[in-house]
Short mmCIF file of C-alpha atoms in Angstrom, two decimals:
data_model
loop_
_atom_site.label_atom_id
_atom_site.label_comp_id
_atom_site.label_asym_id
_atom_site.label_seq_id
_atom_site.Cartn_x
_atom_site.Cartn_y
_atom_site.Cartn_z
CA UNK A 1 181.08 42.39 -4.58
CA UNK A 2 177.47 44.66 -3.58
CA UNK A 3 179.07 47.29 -5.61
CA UNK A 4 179.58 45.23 -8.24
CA UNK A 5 176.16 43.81 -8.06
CA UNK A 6 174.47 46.75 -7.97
CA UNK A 7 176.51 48.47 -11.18
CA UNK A 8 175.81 45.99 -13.29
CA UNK A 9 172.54 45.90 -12.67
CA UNK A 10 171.80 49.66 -13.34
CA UNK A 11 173.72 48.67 -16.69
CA UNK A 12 171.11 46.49 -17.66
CA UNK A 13 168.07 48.66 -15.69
CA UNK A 14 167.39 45.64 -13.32
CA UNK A 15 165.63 48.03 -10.81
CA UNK A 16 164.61 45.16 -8.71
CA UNK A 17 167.81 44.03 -8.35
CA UNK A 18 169.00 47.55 -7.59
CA UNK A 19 166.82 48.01 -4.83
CA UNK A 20 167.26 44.89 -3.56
CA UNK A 21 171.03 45.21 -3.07
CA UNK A 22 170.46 48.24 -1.64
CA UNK A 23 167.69 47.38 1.14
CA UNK A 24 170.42 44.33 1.84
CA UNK A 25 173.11 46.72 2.18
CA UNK A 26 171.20 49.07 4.74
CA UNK A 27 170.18 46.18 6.08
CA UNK A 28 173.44 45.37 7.18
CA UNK A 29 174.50 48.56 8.51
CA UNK A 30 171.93 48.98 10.88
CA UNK A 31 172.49 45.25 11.76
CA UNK A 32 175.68 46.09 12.60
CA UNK A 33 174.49 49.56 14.81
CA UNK A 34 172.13 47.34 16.83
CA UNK A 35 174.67 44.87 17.69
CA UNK A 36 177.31 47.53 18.86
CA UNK A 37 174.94 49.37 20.45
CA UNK A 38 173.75 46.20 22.03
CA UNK A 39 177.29 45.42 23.03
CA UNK A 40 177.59 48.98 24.41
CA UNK A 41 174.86 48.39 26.94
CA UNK A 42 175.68 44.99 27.94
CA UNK A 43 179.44 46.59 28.88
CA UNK A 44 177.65 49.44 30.56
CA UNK A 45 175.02 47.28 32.67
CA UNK A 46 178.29 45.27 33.45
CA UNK A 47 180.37 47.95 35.04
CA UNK A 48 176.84 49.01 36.70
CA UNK A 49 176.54 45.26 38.17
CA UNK A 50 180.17 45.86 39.76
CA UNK A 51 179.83 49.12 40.92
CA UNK A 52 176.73 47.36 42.76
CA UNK A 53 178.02 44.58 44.33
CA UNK A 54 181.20 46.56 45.69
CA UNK A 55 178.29 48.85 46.65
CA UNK A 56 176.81 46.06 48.56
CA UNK A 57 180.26 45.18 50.17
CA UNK A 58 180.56 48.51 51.40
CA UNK A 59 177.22 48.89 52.74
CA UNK A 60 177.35 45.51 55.19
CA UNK A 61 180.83 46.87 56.47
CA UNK A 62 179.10 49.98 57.33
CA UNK A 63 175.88 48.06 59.49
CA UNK A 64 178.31 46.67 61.01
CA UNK A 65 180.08 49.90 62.25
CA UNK A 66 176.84 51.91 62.14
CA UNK A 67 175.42 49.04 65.01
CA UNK A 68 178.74 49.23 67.54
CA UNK A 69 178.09 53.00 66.68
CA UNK A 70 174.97 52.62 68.33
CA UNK A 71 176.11 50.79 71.18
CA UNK A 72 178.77 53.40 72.31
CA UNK A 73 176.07 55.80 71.78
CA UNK A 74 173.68 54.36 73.99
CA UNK A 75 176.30 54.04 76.82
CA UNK A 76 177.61 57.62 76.22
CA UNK A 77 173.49 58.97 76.73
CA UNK A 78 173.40 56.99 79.87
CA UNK A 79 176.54 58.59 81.41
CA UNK A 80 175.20 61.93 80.31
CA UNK A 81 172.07 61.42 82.05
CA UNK A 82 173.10 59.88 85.19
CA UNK A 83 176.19 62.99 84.90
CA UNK A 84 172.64 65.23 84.90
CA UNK A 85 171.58 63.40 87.93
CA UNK A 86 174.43 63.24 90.22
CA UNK A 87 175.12 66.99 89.74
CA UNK A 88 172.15 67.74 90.07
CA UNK A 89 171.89 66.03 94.08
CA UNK A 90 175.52 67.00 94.63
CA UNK A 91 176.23 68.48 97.86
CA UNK A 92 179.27 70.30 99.75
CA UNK A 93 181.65 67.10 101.04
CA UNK A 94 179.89 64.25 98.96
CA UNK A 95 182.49 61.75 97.21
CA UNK A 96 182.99 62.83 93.43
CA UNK A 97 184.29 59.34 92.14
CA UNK A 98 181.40 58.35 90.40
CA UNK A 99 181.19 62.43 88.93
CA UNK A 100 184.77 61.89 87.97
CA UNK A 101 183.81 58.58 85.92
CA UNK A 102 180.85 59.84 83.94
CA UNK A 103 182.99 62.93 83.46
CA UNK A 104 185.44 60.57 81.10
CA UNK A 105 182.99 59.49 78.76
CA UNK A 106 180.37 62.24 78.79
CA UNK A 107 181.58 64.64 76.43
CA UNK A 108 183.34 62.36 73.70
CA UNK A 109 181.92 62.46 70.15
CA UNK A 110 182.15 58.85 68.32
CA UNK A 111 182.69 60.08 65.13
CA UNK A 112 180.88 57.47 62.63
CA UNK A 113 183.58 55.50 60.87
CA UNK A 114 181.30 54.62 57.65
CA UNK A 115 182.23 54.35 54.22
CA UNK A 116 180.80 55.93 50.75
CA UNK A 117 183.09 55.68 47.86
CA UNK A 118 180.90 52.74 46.01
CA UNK A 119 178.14 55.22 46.44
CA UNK A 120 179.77 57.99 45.07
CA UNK A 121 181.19 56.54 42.12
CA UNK A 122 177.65 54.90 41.67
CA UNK A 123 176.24 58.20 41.86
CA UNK A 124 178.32 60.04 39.02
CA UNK A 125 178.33 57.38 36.42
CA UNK A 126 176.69 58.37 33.31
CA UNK A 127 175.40 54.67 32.83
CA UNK A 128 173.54 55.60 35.99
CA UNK A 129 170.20 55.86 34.33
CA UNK A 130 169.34 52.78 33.86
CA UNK A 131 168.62 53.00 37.79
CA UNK A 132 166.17 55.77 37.31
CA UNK A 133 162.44 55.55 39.14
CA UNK A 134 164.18 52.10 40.70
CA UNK A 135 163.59 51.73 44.51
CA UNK A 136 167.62 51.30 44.66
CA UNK A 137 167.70 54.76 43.75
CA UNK A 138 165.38 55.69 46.09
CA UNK A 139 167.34 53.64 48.40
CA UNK A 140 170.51 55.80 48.09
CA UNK A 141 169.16 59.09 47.66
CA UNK A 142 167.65 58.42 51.03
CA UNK A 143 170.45 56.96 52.34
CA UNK A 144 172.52 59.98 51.83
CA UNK A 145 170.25 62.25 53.48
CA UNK A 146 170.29 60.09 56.43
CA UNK A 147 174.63 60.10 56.38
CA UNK A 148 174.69 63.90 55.91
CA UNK A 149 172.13 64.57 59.07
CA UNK A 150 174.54 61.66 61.27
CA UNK A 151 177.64 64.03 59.93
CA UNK A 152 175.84 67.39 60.82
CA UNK A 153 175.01 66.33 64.16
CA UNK A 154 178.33 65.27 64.90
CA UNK A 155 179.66 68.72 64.19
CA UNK A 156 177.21 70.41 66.07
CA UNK A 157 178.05 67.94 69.55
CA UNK A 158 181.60 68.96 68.34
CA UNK A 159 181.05 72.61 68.69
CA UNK A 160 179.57 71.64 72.36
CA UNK A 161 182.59 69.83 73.23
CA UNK A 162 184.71 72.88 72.03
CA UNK A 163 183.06 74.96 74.84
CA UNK A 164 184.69 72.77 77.94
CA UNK A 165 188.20 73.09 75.76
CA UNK A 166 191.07 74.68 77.63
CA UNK A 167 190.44 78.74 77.96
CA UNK A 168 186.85 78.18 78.05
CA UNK A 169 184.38 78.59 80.26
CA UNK A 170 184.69 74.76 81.74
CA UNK A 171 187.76 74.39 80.66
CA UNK A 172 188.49 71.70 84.00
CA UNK A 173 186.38 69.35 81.86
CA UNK A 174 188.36 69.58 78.69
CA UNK A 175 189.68 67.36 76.65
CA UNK A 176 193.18 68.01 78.27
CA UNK A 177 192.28 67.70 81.76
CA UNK A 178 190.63 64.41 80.62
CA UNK A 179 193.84 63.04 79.20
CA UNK A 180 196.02 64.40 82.59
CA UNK A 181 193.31 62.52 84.57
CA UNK A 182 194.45 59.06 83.64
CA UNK A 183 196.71 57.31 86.20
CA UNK A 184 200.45 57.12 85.25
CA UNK A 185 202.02 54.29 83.47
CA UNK A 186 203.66 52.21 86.12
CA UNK A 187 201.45 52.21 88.87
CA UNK A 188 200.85 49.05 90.53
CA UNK A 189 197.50 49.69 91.97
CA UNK A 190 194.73 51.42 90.08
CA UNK A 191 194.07 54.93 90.59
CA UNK A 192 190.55 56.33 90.05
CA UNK A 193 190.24 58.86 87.60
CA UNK A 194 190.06 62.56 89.36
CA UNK A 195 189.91 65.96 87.75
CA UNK A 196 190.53 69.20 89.06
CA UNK A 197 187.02 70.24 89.11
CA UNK A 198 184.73 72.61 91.45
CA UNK A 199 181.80 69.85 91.22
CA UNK A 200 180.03 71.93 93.88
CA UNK A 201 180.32 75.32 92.08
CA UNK A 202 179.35 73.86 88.60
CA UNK A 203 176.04 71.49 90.50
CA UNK A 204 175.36 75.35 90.57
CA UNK A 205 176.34 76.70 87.56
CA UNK A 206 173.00 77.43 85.74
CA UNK A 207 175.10 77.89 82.86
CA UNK A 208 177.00 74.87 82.84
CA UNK A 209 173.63 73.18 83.40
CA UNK A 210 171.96 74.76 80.39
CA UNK A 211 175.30 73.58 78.67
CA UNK A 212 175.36 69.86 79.66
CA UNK A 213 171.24 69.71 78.78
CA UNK A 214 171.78 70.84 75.51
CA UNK A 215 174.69 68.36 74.81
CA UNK A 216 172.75 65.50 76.24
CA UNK A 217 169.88 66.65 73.64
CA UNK A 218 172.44 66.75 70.95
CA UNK A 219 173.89 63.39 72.03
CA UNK A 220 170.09 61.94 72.07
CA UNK A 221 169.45 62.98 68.75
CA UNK A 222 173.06 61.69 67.34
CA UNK A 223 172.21 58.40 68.36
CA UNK A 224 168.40 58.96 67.24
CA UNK A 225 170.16 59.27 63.67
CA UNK A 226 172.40 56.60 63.92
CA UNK A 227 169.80 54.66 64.19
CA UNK A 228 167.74 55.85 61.24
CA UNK A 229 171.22 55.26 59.08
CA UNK A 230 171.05 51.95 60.52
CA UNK A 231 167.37 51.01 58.80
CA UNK A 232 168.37 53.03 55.69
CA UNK A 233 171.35 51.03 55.09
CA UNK A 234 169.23 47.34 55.72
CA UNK A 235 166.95 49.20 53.56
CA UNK A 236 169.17 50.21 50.93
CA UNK A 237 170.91 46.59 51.34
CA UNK A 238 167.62 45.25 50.76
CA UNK A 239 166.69 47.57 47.30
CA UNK A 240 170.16 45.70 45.82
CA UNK A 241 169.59 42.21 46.76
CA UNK A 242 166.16 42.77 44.85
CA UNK A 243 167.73 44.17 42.14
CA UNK A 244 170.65 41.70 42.15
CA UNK A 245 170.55 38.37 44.08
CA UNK A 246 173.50 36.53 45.28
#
């Protein structure tokens, strides 16, 4: 019908009409760009607005781990510590039940059970630019640093924890011997938890001392970090509800 238009008017040298049917005609292709493109980015902020919210999702489940994290953390320093004390004052003959107690928990790593997959994806979407120079963005980039320090540190107090391991050094204080210390199924009265340890010889043990300070350093700083995740992730919870209101 344009075609036909525009034909018959070069017939009849109607340039007016000619360049009229043409301006209509590239008119309506770029009308037509605009709108896909339009459409394009509406589907792409879309799938960005999911990715968000199931980013949100993950991120309370994680507070909530990240904060009983903290709280198993904060009981595992105080054994440590009061382990540091008790050896320390330990003398030939004195009763090693309450040694044999912090012993249990002292050297156990609770490895953070937090989630990242919204993130990731999040991360490696090519929409992702629209986030760009946004505080969410600076939200998750700092995020992720904090994670990857919390993941380092555990490592490192699982290295520690790999020196009291059977065939080491302290191997009386390994996991094993922790395991064998636990009374029996089928006892009727509770037994307290005893391990085969020289308490005497390691309250002496300058090496085992230099050991169990370092861990209780390491342990310190573990739940230091935890705690900083904790802030980044109400942060970071924050940067999205700004950016996206319920």
């Amino acid at each position: 019908m344009i075609l036909a238009r525009i034909t018959n008017a070069i017939r009849t040298q109607n340039w007016f009409a000619v360049m009229l049917e043409f301006v209509i005609v590239v008119a309506g292709v770029l009308l037509a760009f605009q709108i896909s493109l339009l459409s394009e980015r509406q589907a792409v902020q879309e799938r960005i607005d999911v990715q968000i919210e199931l980013l949100r999702t993950e991120m309370r489940a994680n507070l909530a781990e990240i904060q009983e994290n903290i709280d198993i953390l904060e009981r595992n320093n105080a054994n440590v510590r009061e382990l540091r004390v008790q050896l320390s004052a330990y003398t030939a003959g004195a009763d090693a039940t309450r040694l044999n107690e912090l012993a249990l928990y002292a050297f156990m790593n609770p490895s953070l059970d937090a989630e990242h997959f919204a993130l990731d994806q999040l991360e490696i979407m090519d929409s992702r630019a629209s986030l760009s120079g946004s505080r969410l963005e600076a939200e998750m980039r700092d995020w992720r640093q904090v994670f990857e320090l919390v993941r380092d540190t555990e490592e490192n107090i699982d290295s520690l924890i790999e020196v009291t391991n059977a065939g080491s050094t302290f191997e009386a204080l390994s996991i094993a011997a922790m395991v064998d210390s636990f009374p029996r199924i089928g006892l009727v009265e509770p037994v307290p938890v005893s391990f085969d340890t020289d308490w005497l010889a390691l309250s002496q043990d300058a090496a085992f001392s230099d050991h169990l300070a370092i861990f209780a350093l390491n342990l310190e700083y573990l739940w230091a970090t935890n705690r900083r995740l904790d802030t980044a992730t109400q942060d970071l919870l924050a940067a999205i509800d700004e950016r996206h209101p319920e």
